[in-house]
Amino acid sequence: MSTLLGDVVTRLFTDRVSKELIESAEKGAWPAALWREIEEGGLTMPLVPEARGGAGGTWLDAYAVIHAAGRHAVPLPVAETILAGWLLSRAGLDVPEGPLTIAPVHLDERVRLTPVGSRWRLDGTATRVPWGRDAGHVVVVAPSDAGTVIGLVAGNGATVITDRNLALEPRDTLTWSDAEAVAAATDLPADVAWRYGALVRAAQMAGGLESLLAQSVRYATERKQFGKAIGSFQVIQQNLALLAGHTAAAGMAAAHAFRCAERGDAWFDIAVAKTRVGEAAGLGAGIAHQTHGAIGFTYEHSLHFTTRRLWSWRAEFGGEGWWAAELGRSVARDGAEALWPKLTAR
Amino acid sequence: MATFRFALNELPPEAEGLRAEVREFLRREVSGHGAKGRSDSWSRWDPEFSRKMGARGWIGMTWPKQYGGHEKSALERYVVLEEMLSAGAPVSFHWIADRQSGPLLLRFGTEVQRQRFLPAIARGELAFAIGMSEPDSGSDLASIRTRAEKVDGGYRVNGTKVWTSNAHRSQFLIALFRTRVVPDKKHEGLSQFLVDTKTPGITINPIIDLTGEHHFNEVVFQDAFVPEDMRVGEEGNGWRQVSTELAYERSGPERYLSSFALLRAAIADASKEPGERAAVTIGHLVAEMATLRQMSLSVAGMLQAGENPNLEAAVVKDVGTTFEQEVPEALHALLGLEPRIDTGSDLGQALGFVMQKAPSFSLRGGTREILRGIIARGLGLR
């Protein structure tokens, strides 16, 4: 199913996500028509069971959509909505229509969900919430003694201080004071938002790297210097082959982590993916810009739609240094002889 | 632009069952070797070990039973390879024959050649070397000049091969010779031959590597006679055959596991609660290795499906050997440990061993520059 789905989303994004659309989103416009098409195409709920109005798909279906959204720099909370829908489903809550986001997105931030009769109240502040101002609803994650509580609160229940990341995607501070919510306790890990946030960013970045490779190869075959296409020079060929290697590695690491998410505990594979893809993002952005020369440094050219996203996404939900340290500690704790059996069991 | 086809691959249950069996075998056969010994897996010559593997049915696994093979899948073979290499087993004796020479004979050899050589290879009794490079022909392999002139009943060979690993202790080598000189068409007129290393007119001279070890040789042919029935494939078909052979050579797990024993020793050396720098280094290297295993498995899946993963194999080898070379550099930066030859700690010796071997990782089986050229061609740049 995920291959077919990949074709569908690629066609939709290729047709609809133009340079003009991304530029207008960067100025603050919400691309409502595109959102409607994505939502009506059933692309926002791959991880929501059919009984709850979703597509009842797998994490690999989610990968196909999120990867394509990254590849096309879709200026919408596609990944966040998919993740939020999954969290709600795991909590046995209904998934509302419209764009969703998740909060908090930092490990050290906590919000409070308090049961009041059959309802819940939400208090607290979350910073850098992706698309906070645009979300129809926010899915909040609050660790508690009874397990990890997943709550749903209307987007207009928060006061919003707007901000943005390098790619001019909204990253807002939301504050709730005695806001009305529905919620339920789950057996999900306390760091579920952070962990799966890292997973979806890895897929977006893997898609972004494919875009960088395609743009760079195209430019190298079109741009002529010294009387020939610059891609005919060995040094450019070597650089682009290196970019291709990082792109392939990133795609493999991200896809494998999604497969592991489908099987169960994917912490190890998410740590691998966020580390490896994050490293590829920095190196890949460097090669893509070097290949494009000065024109790629202009706002006029579209290369930066991807590179600015990669520079932000690799830091969100833990940079590669943070995840590498966690992964290294985990491997050392398990002992050297456990590593190979662990790798072959994935 | 061509797209790379790195699809997720999953090993079948029978391959996982086999894994347990291989691990049990390795626990008995390879335990006790230190990190330095285990770093030296596919250049360690151990005919007895190869015979034990042959008896287990782990050489020539995918070949037809009529030629001594076992008709297993390429993925089952992959599991045996990755377990052998990750354990640091001494697989050098049968490695080339199992990986390249056997498959080549199976595909292009005569029935007589298959009957004569394949069962002995599968039993782990027959070692092969590869005669490709020459003093003036390295990356530009098609420029080779060693001549095989047609004479009565066979060919008379004159010329020199170099970097011929294990020629001094292998019974046979499969060599690429020029049977016809076609002006301005260097890829034509090449043919492959089975050559008995004891043939009169062949002199094998050692080439000592920078560690002082003898793996490489120079093989000199002076009017050496090779019988007609030892030609592999049609006369003039050599370039196509060699290209097929190089795909086998580039796609296996040996292209990312060369430094694994060193990495494992460094992890063992770190405490259960490593400091921040050690944790970041280990995590970074493990992330790369875990990703490479999935990439390598993906290529194995393509081979099993009968596809031609030349491009993907080049990517895995390029990324894989870069990782193999990064391991000793990253551990040097982290540990500040003096690399040693045969004194001091086992970790220091493993570091010294891998550090000195590392330059060869991105040379053997096609240099990094050649591989990136292949990738660039795949991208449509040339």
XYZ file of C-alpha atoms in Angstrom:
728
model
C 0.000 0.000 0.000
C 2.785 2.435 0.905
C 4.252 2.410 -2.643
C 0.884 3.309 -4.146
C 0.361 5.912 -1.458
C 3.801 7.337 -2.195
C 2.808 7.801 -5.841
C -0.444 9.515 -4.855
C 1.170 12.016 -2.495
C 4.058 12.674 -4.841
C 1.634 13.522 -7.627
C -0.436 15.775 -5.360
C 2.575 17.638 -3.970
C 4.275 17.940 -7.375
C 1.130 19.522 -8.795
C 0.209 21.778 -5.904
C 3.289 22.772 -3.902
C 4.700 25.511 -6.090
C 7.401 27.991 -5.284
C 4.679 30.652 -5.059
C 2.718 28.612 -2.545
C 5.746 28.132 -0.278
C 6.663 31.814 -0.553
C 3.166 32.874 0.357
C 3.180 30.506 3.346
C 6.478 32.039 4.433
C 4.709 35.403 4.508
C 2.142 33.941 6.886
C -0.677 32.797 4.560
C -2.299 29.468 5.374
C -2.577 27.337 2.184
C -6.163 26.329 2.916
C -6.949 24.747 -0.452
C -3.900 22.469 -0.275
C -4.729 21.482 3.280
C -8.274 20.590 2.218
C -6.975 18.389 -0.588
C -4.529 16.593 1.693
C -7.194 16.024 4.296
C -9.893 14.954 1.840
C -7.393 12.570 0.263
C -7.211 10.802 3.628
C -3.483 11.507 3.930
C -3.524 12.998 7.417
C -4.787 9.913 9.250
C -2.797 6.864 8.129
C -2.378 5.778 11.756
C -5.985 6.270 12.814
C -8.134 3.093 12.674
C -10.872 2.979 10.090
C -13.442 2.668 12.876
C -12.409 6.135 13.999
C -12.548 7.640 10.538
C -8.876 7.083 9.632
C -7.126 5.118 6.928
C -6.147 2.238 9.223
C -2.692 2.042 7.698
C 0.808 1.299 8.957
C 3.827 3.342 9.969
C 5.235 2.667 6.501
C 2.180 4.384 5.016
C 2.883 7.273 7.351
C 6.474 7.253 6.118
C 5.383 7.547 2.498
C 3.315 10.667 3.263
C 5.752 12.361 5.653
C 8.783 11.653 3.460
C 7.001 13.136 0.437
C 5.927 16.161 2.471
C 9.576 16.693 3.384
C 10.744 16.215 -0.158
C 8.338 18.868 -1.436
C 8.798 21.263 1.503
C 5.034 21.212 2.087
C 4.374 24.238 4.317
C 1.743 22.494 6.440
C 1.699 20.402 9.645
C 1.296 17.090 7.830
C 3.768 15.178 10.042
C 2.397 16.762 13.217
C -1.213 15.926 12.325
C -0.328 12.304 11.547
C 1.552 11.950 14.820
C -1.199 13.678 16.833
C -3.823 11.395 15.268
C -1.795 8.342 16.281
C -1.457 9.585 19.871
C -5.188 10.233 20.128
C -6.001 6.802 18.717
C -3.658 5.134 21.169
C -5.490 6.963 23.943
C -8.864 5.828 22.586
C -9.900 9.403 21.803
C -11.658 10.622 18.675
C -9.566 12.489 16.133
C -11.015 15.847 15.078
C -10.742 17.166 11.542
C -8.396 19.984 10.717
C -4.706 20.532 11.349
C -3.319 19.182 14.604
C -0.082 19.636 16.457
C 1.632 18.225 19.513
C 2.998 19.794 22.696
C 5.272 20.064 24.562
C 8.088 19.400 22.142
C 10.913 19.724 24.670
C 11.899 16.959 27.047
C 12.185 19.345 29.990
C 8.823 21.064 29.539
C 5.768 19.852 31.437
C 2.099 20.767 31.180
C -0.531 19.666 33.718
C -3.659 17.747 32.851
C -6.047 17.545 35.823
C -9.219 15.434 35.840
C -12.345 17.362 36.814
C -15.349 15.053 36.756
C -15.529 13.499 33.300
C -13.490 16.355 31.778
C -9.926 17.524 32.194
C -8.312 20.919 32.707
C -5.036 21.908 31.129
C -2.458 24.313 32.543
C 1.046 25.197 31.539
C 3.249 26.564 28.807
C 4.862 24.865 25.815
C 7.440 26.641 23.647
C 8.403 26.099 19.996
C 5.134 24.297 19.238
C 5.063 23.558 15.482
C 2.207 25.353 13.732
C 0.761 26.280 17.162
C -1.208 29.265 15.808
C -2.706 27.244 12.928
C -3.687 24.054 14.701
C -7.417 23.465 15.084
C -6.554 21.295 18.074
C -3.443 20.581 20.096
C -2.588 17.117 21.401
C -0.769 17.464 24.704
C 1.317 14.814 26.386
C 1.578 14.867 30.171
C 3.418 12.156 32.087
C 1.627 11.209 35.306
C 1.678 8.506 37.978
C -1.132 6.752 36.130
C 0.871 6.602 32.898
C 1.328 9.049 30.069
C -1.827 11.130 29.693
C -2.780 12.203 26.179
C -5.065 15.226 26.045
C -6.902 17.093 23.314
C -7.524 20.804 23.590
C -8.994 23.244 21.093
C -6.474 25.486 19.408
C -8.271 28.624 20.543
C -7.910 27.597 24.194
C -4.359 28.909 24.424
C -2.729 32.297 24.390
C -0.206 32.323 21.578
C 3.118 34.085 21.206
C 4.210 33.554 17.627
C 7.707 32.710 16.496
C 9.215 30.691 13.670
C 12.116 28.443 12.732
C 14.766 29.149 10.075
C 12.365 27.966 7.354
C 9.727 30.439 8.599
C 7.531 27.592 9.779
C 5.488 28.595 12.846
C 7.084 27.581 16.150
C 4.902 29.222 18.758
C 4.651 29.465 22.531
C 1.269 28.277 23.794
C 0.025 28.940 27.319
C -3.042 27.277 28.787
C -4.766 28.402 31.931
C -7.557 26.178 33.145
C -8.347 25.217 29.538
C -10.965 22.575 28.892
C -9.669 19.257 27.517
C -10.526 15.638 26.968
C -7.824 13.158 27.928
C -6.983 9.563 28.743
C -4.063 7.760 30.329
C -1.979 5.422 28.134
C 0.944 3.035 28.452
C 2.961 5.151 26.022
C 6.461 6.170 27.151
C 6.731 9.553 28.879
C 8.973 10.874 26.093
C 6.566 9.772 23.345
C 6.227 13.236 21.752
C 9.987 13.778 21.702
C 10.752 10.273 20.470
C 8.188 10.110 17.688
C 8.764 13.770 16.864
C 12.361 12.771 16.125
C 11.066 9.902 13.996
C 8.880 12.085 11.772
C 11.574 14.754 11.419
C 13.981 12.019 10.236
C 11.533 11.089 7.480
C 11.022 14.725 6.471
C 14.781 15.256 6.310
C 15.287 12.090 4.257
C 12.753 13.500 1.798
C 14.485 16.876 1.875
C 17.814 15.256 1.027
C 16.257 13.590 -2.028
C 15.124 16.998 -3.152
C 18.626 18.423 -2.666
C 20.118 15.593 -4.726
C 17.605 15.996 -7.548
C 18.001 19.787 -7.644
C 21.793 19.569 -7.553
C 22.015 16.953 -10.314
C 19.639 18.952 -12.487
C 21.601 22.153 -11.939
C 24.925 20.415 -12.639
C 23.657 19.160 -15.984
C 22.190 22.537 -17.004
C 24.775 24.993 -15.778
C 27.705 25.461 -18.166
C 31.147 26.846 -17.342
C 34.396 26.553 -19.285
C 32.242 25.507 -22.222
C 30.615 22.445 -20.659
C 28.100 21.336 -18.065
C 29.689 21.604 -14.616
C 28.472 18.062 -13.902
C 31.020 16.792 -16.423
C 33.842 17.827 -14.078
C 35.078 14.997 -11.884
C 35.158 17.100 -8.747
C 31.441 17.908 -9.098
C 30.696 14.244 -9.880
C 32.554 13.134 -6.757
C 30.680 15.637 -4.587
C 27.307 14.612 -5.947
C 28.147 10.918 -5.531
C 28.904 11.715 -1.889
C 25.565 13.511 -1.592
C 23.884 10.479 -3.159
C 25.477 8.236 -0.522
C 24.232 10.400 2.337
C 20.798 10.590 0.744
C 20.595 6.812 0.379
C 21.777 6.286 3.962
C 19.278 8.815 5.298
C 16.380 7.210 3.448
C 17.355 3.760 4.639
C 17.773 4.813 8.285
C 14.463 6.671 8.346
C 12.450 3.981 6.552
C 13.875 1.272 8.787
C 12.940 3.239 11.922
C 9.345 3.509 10.685
C 9.295 -0.236 10.055
C 10.492 -0.783 13.621
C 7.791 1.595 14.891
C 5.271 -0.691 13.232
C 6.772 -3.704 15.024
C 6.875 -2.151 18.487
C 9.638 -0.516 20.496
C 11.641 1.579 18.036
C 13.713 3.697 20.420
C 17.050 2.287 19.222
C 16.169 2.708 15.562
C 14.807 6.219 16.058
C 18.072 7.152 17.781
C 20.001 5.677 14.841
C 17.822 7.504 12.320
C 17.832 10.941 13.960
C 21.622 10.703 14.381
C 22.418 9.462 10.870
C 19.872 11.604 9.031
C 20.817 14.691 11.017
C 24.463 14.222 10.021
C 23.472 13.720 6.394
C 21.347 16.879 6.495
C 24.245 19.156 7.352
C 26.665 17.550 4.925
C 24.039 17.367 2.182
C 23.012 21.000 2.519
C 26.673 21.968 2.249
C 27.248 20.000 -0.953
C 23.993 21.201 -2.535
C 24.876 24.841 -1.924
C 28.432 24.399 -3.112
C 27.168 22.841 -6.338
C 24.664 25.628 -6.956
C 27.165 28.422 -6.410
C 25.934 31.956 -5.760
C 22.502 31.496 -7.350
C 21.581 28.910 -4.689
C 22.270 31.530 -2.028
C 19.523 33.828 -3.326
C 15.923 33.926 -2.125
C 14.938 33.801 -5.801
C 16.229 30.218 -6.125
C 14.230 27.432 -4.453
C 17.156 25.483 -2.963
C 16.880 27.239 0.398
C 13.308 26.071 0.949
C 14.876 22.700 1.639
C 18.209 23.641 3.195
C 16.648 26.021 5.744
C 14.200 23.275 6.715
C 17.018 20.752 7.144
C 18.971 23.139 9.361
C 15.948 23.525 11.647
C 14.582 19.993 11.532
C 17.883 18.390 12.462
C 17.853 20.373 15.728
C 14.176 19.794 16.548
C 13.335 16.870 18.870
C 17.037 16.481 19.668
C 19.996 17.095 17.403
C 22.262 14.341 16.183
C 24.731 15.040 19.003
C 22.060 14.541 21.656
C 20.751 11.360 20.088
C 24.249 9.986 19.461
C 25.082 10.460 23.150
C 21.874 8.694 24.230
C 22.518 5.895 21.749
C 26.147 5.568 22.846
C 25.136 5.361 26.513
C 22.539 2.737 25.703
C 25.042 0.623 23.730
C 27.691 0.914 26.470
C 25.145 -0.031 29.134
C 24.144 -3.186 27.252
C 27.788 -4.173 26.721
C 29.923 -4.701 23.629
C 28.905 -8.298 22.958
C 25.216 -7.334 22.889
C 25.626 -4.910 19.976
C 25.799 -7.344 17.062
C 22.849 -9.489 18.249
C 20.926 -6.253 18.732
C 21.645 -5.069 15.185
C 20.704 -8.388 13.617
C 17.477 -8.549 15.621
C 16.216 -5.257 14.157
C 18.216 11.115 -12.843
C 18.133 7.437 -12.001
C 16.782 6.741 -8.553
C 18.511 4.420 -6.155
C 16.414 1.446 -5.193
C 17.193 0.943 -1.546
C 14.056 -0.947 -0.534
C 13.693 -2.343 2.977
C 14.604 -5.995 3.000
C 13.638 -8.566 5.567
C 15.463 -11.841 6.133
C 13.245 -14.922 5.867
C 12.691 -17.116 8.969
C 14.962 -19.897 7.644
C 17.828 -17.410 7.460
C 17.307 -16.461 11.095
C 17.254 -20.129 12.090
C 20.550 -20.606 10.336
C 22.000 -17.646 12.224
C 21.696 -19.445 15.551
C 23.476 -22.463 14.109
C 26.334 -20.322 12.755
C 26.729 -18.504 16.061
C 26.969 -21.766 17.934
C 29.694 -22.938 15.526
C 31.577 -19.660 15.890
C 31.375 -19.752 19.674
C 33.365 -22.955 19.569
C 35.707 -22.123 16.690
C 36.542 -18.439 17.074
C 36.163 -17.585 20.756
C 39.474 -16.877 22.372
C 40.812 -14.731 19.550
C 41.476 -11.202 20.785
C 40.294 -7.996 19.155
C 43.412 -7.812 16.988
C 42.918 -11.334 15.668
C 39.256 -10.740 15.076
C 40.059 -7.559 13.151
C 41.849 -9.745 10.645
C 38.970 -11.780 9.302
C 39.073 -12.120 5.571
C 42.837 -11.931 5.178
C 43.526 -14.687 7.755
C 44.438 -17.934 5.971
C 43.113 -21.036 7.694
C 42.459 -24.019 5.378
C 41.247 -26.149 8.285
C 38.600 -23.604 9.226
C 37.447 -23.448 5.601
C 37.142 -27.241 5.458
C 34.971 -27.155 8.584
C 32.785 -24.537 6.947
C 32.597 -26.641 3.821
C 31.522 -29.651 5.868
C 28.748 -27.516 7.338
C 27.556 -26.609 3.850
C 28.444 -22.931 4.220
C 30.568 -22.571 1.075
C 28.902 -22.505 -2.326
C 25.621 -22.299 -0.490
C 23.544 -21.027 -3.399
C 25.000 -23.327 -6.074
C 23.157 -26.318 -7.550
C 23.572 -29.571 -5.655
C 24.985 -31.287 -8.742
C 28.073 -29.086 -8.355
C 28.442 -29.640 -4.628
C 26.307 -26.644 -3.727
C 23.403 -26.533 -1.319
C 20.723 -24.599 -3.215
C 20.151 -22.140 -0.393
C 18.977 -18.578 -0.933
C 21.325 -15.616 -1.312
C 19.874 -14.285 1.925
C 20.832 -17.393 3.862
C 24.325 -17.037 2.449
C 24.269 -13.388 3.522
C 23.563 -14.402 7.114
C 26.534 -16.784 7.134
C 28.811 -14.073 5.694
C 27.782 -11.368 8.145
C 28.064 -13.717 11.120
C 31.530 -14.889 10.014
C 32.801 -11.340 9.495
C 31.267 -9.819 12.616
C 32.841 -12.620 14.652
C 36.204 -12.097 12.947
C 36.398 -15.689 11.670
C 39.422 -16.583 9.472
C 37.672 -16.891 6.120
C 40.457 -15.929 3.729
C 41.149 -19.399 2.281
C 37.749 -19.877 0.653
C 36.568 -16.266 0.413
C 37.526 -15.431 -3.169
C 36.472 -18.823 -4.523
C 33.097 -18.671 -2.776
C 32.440 -15.042 -3.672
C 33.757 -14.714 -7.209
C 35.496 -17.660 -8.824
C 32.745 -20.199 -8.176
C 29.874 -17.955 -9.313
C 31.906 -17.013 -12.390
C 32.445 -20.664 -13.344
C 28.823 -21.432 -12.654
C 27.755 -18.710 -15.043
C 30.375 -18.816 -17.769
C 32.392 -22.001 -17.242
C 32.120 -25.244 -19.202
C 30.421 -28.288 -17.753
C 33.799 -29.957 -17.306
C 35.156 -26.922 -15.445
C 32.135 -26.811 -13.162
C 32.392 -30.510 -12.338
C 36.092 -30.265 -11.730
C 36.250 -27.124 -9.566
C 32.939 -26.306 -7.901
C 32.588 -29.357 -5.607
C 36.158 -28.908 -4.335
C 35.537 -25.218 -3.676
C 32.338 -26.045 -1.811
C 34.223 -28.554 0.352
C 36.621 -25.767 1.320
C 39.581 -27.497 -0.320
C 40.332 -25.223 -3.213
C 41.584 -21.653 -2.956
C 41.530 -19.125 -5.782
C 43.298 -15.853 -6.465
C 42.311 -13.118 -8.926
C 44.680 -11.910 -11.625
C 43.350 -8.591 -12.833
C 45.587 -5.587 -12.079
C 48.934 -5.068 -13.811
C 51.832 -2.702 -13.174
C 50.397 -0.176 -15.642
C 46.707 -1.068 -15.205
C 45.007 -0.358 -11.897
C 41.755 1.572 -12.017
C 41.995 1.542 -15.810
C 41.618 -2.228 -15.870
C 40.702 -2.459 -19.552
C 44.198 -1.261 -20.460
C 45.818 -4.562 -19.403
C 48.581 -5.860 -21.671
C 49.306 -9.432 -20.561
C 49.009 -11.386 -23.796
C 47.542 -14.831 -24.319
C 48.510 -15.870 -27.843
C 46.736 -18.744 -29.497
C 49.030 -21.734 -29.993
C 48.358 -25.370 -30.681
C 46.007 -26.739 -27.988
C 45.905 -23.561 -25.939
C 47.541 -20.196 -25.271
C 51.021 -18.905 -24.576
C 50.933 -16.199 -21.896
C 53.416 -13.360 -21.360
C 53.075 -10.451 -18.960
C 52.771 -9.506 -15.303
C 49.921 -9.313 -12.793
C 50.226 -7.447 -9.481
C 48.390 -7.150 -6.165
C 47.414 -10.776 -6.619
C 46.368 -11.632 -3.070
C 47.226 -15.173 -1.944
C 48.618 -16.284 -5.332
C 51.512 -17.885 -3.428
C 49.186 -20.208 -1.510
C 46.220 -20.664 -3.859
C 45.983 -23.626 -6.218
C 44.438 -21.593 -9.021
C 43.922 -18.091 -10.183
C 41.388 -16.685 -12.574
C 43.168 -14.183 -14.736
C 42.186 -11.657 -17.359
C 44.408 -11.703 -20.463
C 44.387 -9.986 -23.822
C 43.717 -12.611 -26.491
C 43.380 -10.142 -29.327
C 44.660 -6.599 -29.772
C 41.887 -4.402 -31.182
C 43.256 -0.924 -31.908
C 41.352 1.836 -30.017
C 38.942 -0.701 -28.492
C 40.570 -1.731 -25.259
C 37.446 -3.415 -23.824
C 37.452 -5.910 -26.675
C 39.751 -8.880 -27.110
C 39.907 -9.722 -23.381
C 39.361 -13.255 -22.083
C 39.423 -14.978 -18.708
C 41.413 -18.116 -17.887
C 41.769 -20.641 -15.122
C 45.456 -20.861 -14.377
C 47.171 -23.474 -12.226
C 49.664 -21.531 -10.127
C 52.196 -24.394 -10.545
C 52.296 -23.983 -14.323
C 55.868 -23.851 -15.713
C 56.736 -20.322 -16.809
C 54.916 -18.682 -13.877
C 56.984 -16.968 -11.190
C 55.269 -15.688 -8.059
C 57.152 -12.940 -6.241
C 55.995 -11.595 -2.886
C 54.924 -7.963 -2.458
C 55.195 -7.126 1.221
C 52.555 -4.682 2.498
C 53.296 -1.746 4.792
C 52.701 -3.867 7.889
C 55.423 -6.266 6.746
C 52.929 -9.014 5.883
C 52.843 -11.099 2.748
C 49.399 -11.220 1.117
C 50.085 -9.583 -2.233
C 52.142 -11.013 -5.062
C 53.518 -10.175 -8.423
C 52.765 -13.007 -10.860
C 55.059 -13.099 -13.868
C 54.159 -15.142 -16.970
C 57.006 -16.093 -19.310
C 55.775 -18.292 -22.148
C 53.419 -20.020 -19.733
C 51.123 -22.501 -21.467
C 47.415 -22.482 -20.590
C 45.317 -25.229 -22.219
C 42.345 -24.265 -24.347
C 39.898 -25.989 -22.015
C 40.952 -23.678 -19.182
C 39.514 -20.596 -20.878
C 36.443 -19.351 -19.022
C 33.668 -18.218 -21.328
C 34.003 -17.242 -24.936
C 37.147 -15.675 -26.267
C 36.710 -11.885 -26.160
C 33.934 -11.941 -23.557
C 36.302 -11.103 -20.692
C 35.261 -7.532 -20.007
C 31.612 -8.418 -19.572
C 32.508 -11.322 -17.303
C 34.830 -9.219 -15.179
C 32.153 -6.556 -14.740
C 29.759 -9.207 -13.435
C 32.440 -10.494 -11.106
C 33.131 -7.039 -9.683
C 29.465 -6.710 -8.717
C 29.885 -9.794 -6.498
C 33.044 -8.272 -5.129
C 31.466 -4.967 -4.180
C 28.175 -5.890 -2.650
C 28.901 -7.946 0.453
C 29.018 -7.159 4.179
C 32.843 -7.173 4.063
C 32.498 -3.594 2.793
C 31.396 -2.173 6.124
C 32.479 -4.696 8.783
C 36.291 -4.457 8.518
C 36.582 -2.272 11.623
C 33.812 -3.845 13.671
C 36.068 -5.884 15.954
C 37.919 -2.676 16.831
C 34.684 -0.795 17.519
C 33.433 -3.635 19.703
C 36.688 -3.643 21.660
C 36.395 0.110 22.207
C 32.836 -0.273 23.478
C 34.006 -3.016 25.829
C 36.754 -0.692 27.015
C 34.316 2.126 27.757
C 32.658 1.811 31.131
C 28.959 1.042 31.433
C 28.547 4.759 32.047
C 30.769 6.425 29.455
C 31.512 10.125 29.492
C 29.806 12.475 27.060
C 32.547 12.386 24.406
C 32.785 8.609 24.460
C 29.005 8.300 24.312
C 28.740 10.635 21.301
C 31.531 8.820 19.449
C 30.067 5.378 20.089
C 26.549 6.528 19.217
C 27.692 8.183 16.014
C 29.587 5.082 14.858
C 26.804 2.687 15.836
C 24.228 4.804 13.981
C 26.364 4.627 10.856
C 26.924 0.907 11.177
C 23.265 0.086 11.856
C 22.303 2.076 8.754
C 24.936 0.370 6.624
C 23.665 -3.050 7.648
C 20.207 -2.163 6.367
C 21.696 -0.809 3.128
C 23.809 -3.921 2.653
C 20.777 -6.134 3.353
C 18.835 -4.160 0.787
C 21.454 -4.957 -1.866
C 21.359 -8.628 -0.820
C 17.614 -8.555 -1.377
C 18.110 -7.232 -4.901
C 20.642 -9.985 -5.644
C 18.226 -12.600 -4.350
C 15.504 -11.143 -6.597
C 17.814 -11.503 -9.590
C 18.181 -7.752 -10.069
C 21.434 -6.040 -10.947
C 22.377 -3.772 -8.035
C 25.677 -2.474 -9.455
C 24.836 1.114 -8.604
C 23.566 0.384 -5.126
C 26.557 -1.864 -4.431
C 28.853 1.031 -5.367
C 26.984 3.301 -2.931
C 27.241 0.761 -0.102
C 30.940 0.228 -0.729
C 31.641 3.967 -0.827
C 29.662 4.756 2.332
C 30.806 1.507 3.991
C 34.536 1.936 3.471
C 34.296 5.569 4.586
C 32.819 4.258 7.833
C 35.475 1.549 8.148
C 38.162 4.201 7.858
C 36.441 6.566 10.239
C 36.411 4.034 13.100
C 40.178 4.102 13.855
C 40.270 7.884 13.353
C 37.348 8.521 15.716
C 38.756 6.131 18.318
C 42.177 7.723 18.057
C 40.586 11.124 18.660
C 38.574 9.772 21.584
C 41.099 7.559 23.341
C 44.452 9.099 22.533
C 45.758 5.547 22.771
C 49.066 4.706 21.120
C 48.505 2.244 18.276
C 50.723 -0.802 18.870
C 52.031 -3.773 16.896
C 52.236 -6.714 19.309
C 52.734 -5.287 22.782
C 50.442 -3.358 25.100
C 46.702 -3.749 25.339
C 44.602 -5.770 22.921
C 42.671 -2.591 22.089
C 45.898 -0.752 21.269
C 46.975 -3.608 19.012
C 43.615 -3.753 17.265
C 43.835 0.009 16.741
C 47.336 -0.337 15.318
C 46.266 -3.148 13.035
C 43.130 -1.481 11.652
C 44.802 1.923 11.326
C 47.476 0.432 9.063
C 45.007 -1.652 7.062
C 42.564 1.225 6.637
C 44.104 2.808 3.519
C 43.399 -0.416 1.619
C 39.667 -0.345 2.440
C 38.903 2.277 -0.201
C 41.352 0.818 -2.747
C 40.541 -2.888 -2.988
C 37.673 -3.912 -5.227
C 37.547 -0.513 -6.948
C 38.872 2.752 -5.556
C 36.598 5.311 -3.991
C 37.105 7.547 -7.036
C 36.078 4.786 -9.447
C 33.007 3.950 -7.351
C 31.948 7.576 -7.210
C 32.364 7.702 -10.964
C 29.962 4.759 -11.234
C 27.521 6.538 -8.921
C 27.838 9.747 -10.945
C 27.038 7.771 -14.080
C 23.977 6.416 -12.307
C 22.955 9.984 -11.526
C 23.166 10.814 -15.211
C 26.228 13.045 -14.922
C 28.409 11.080 -17.306
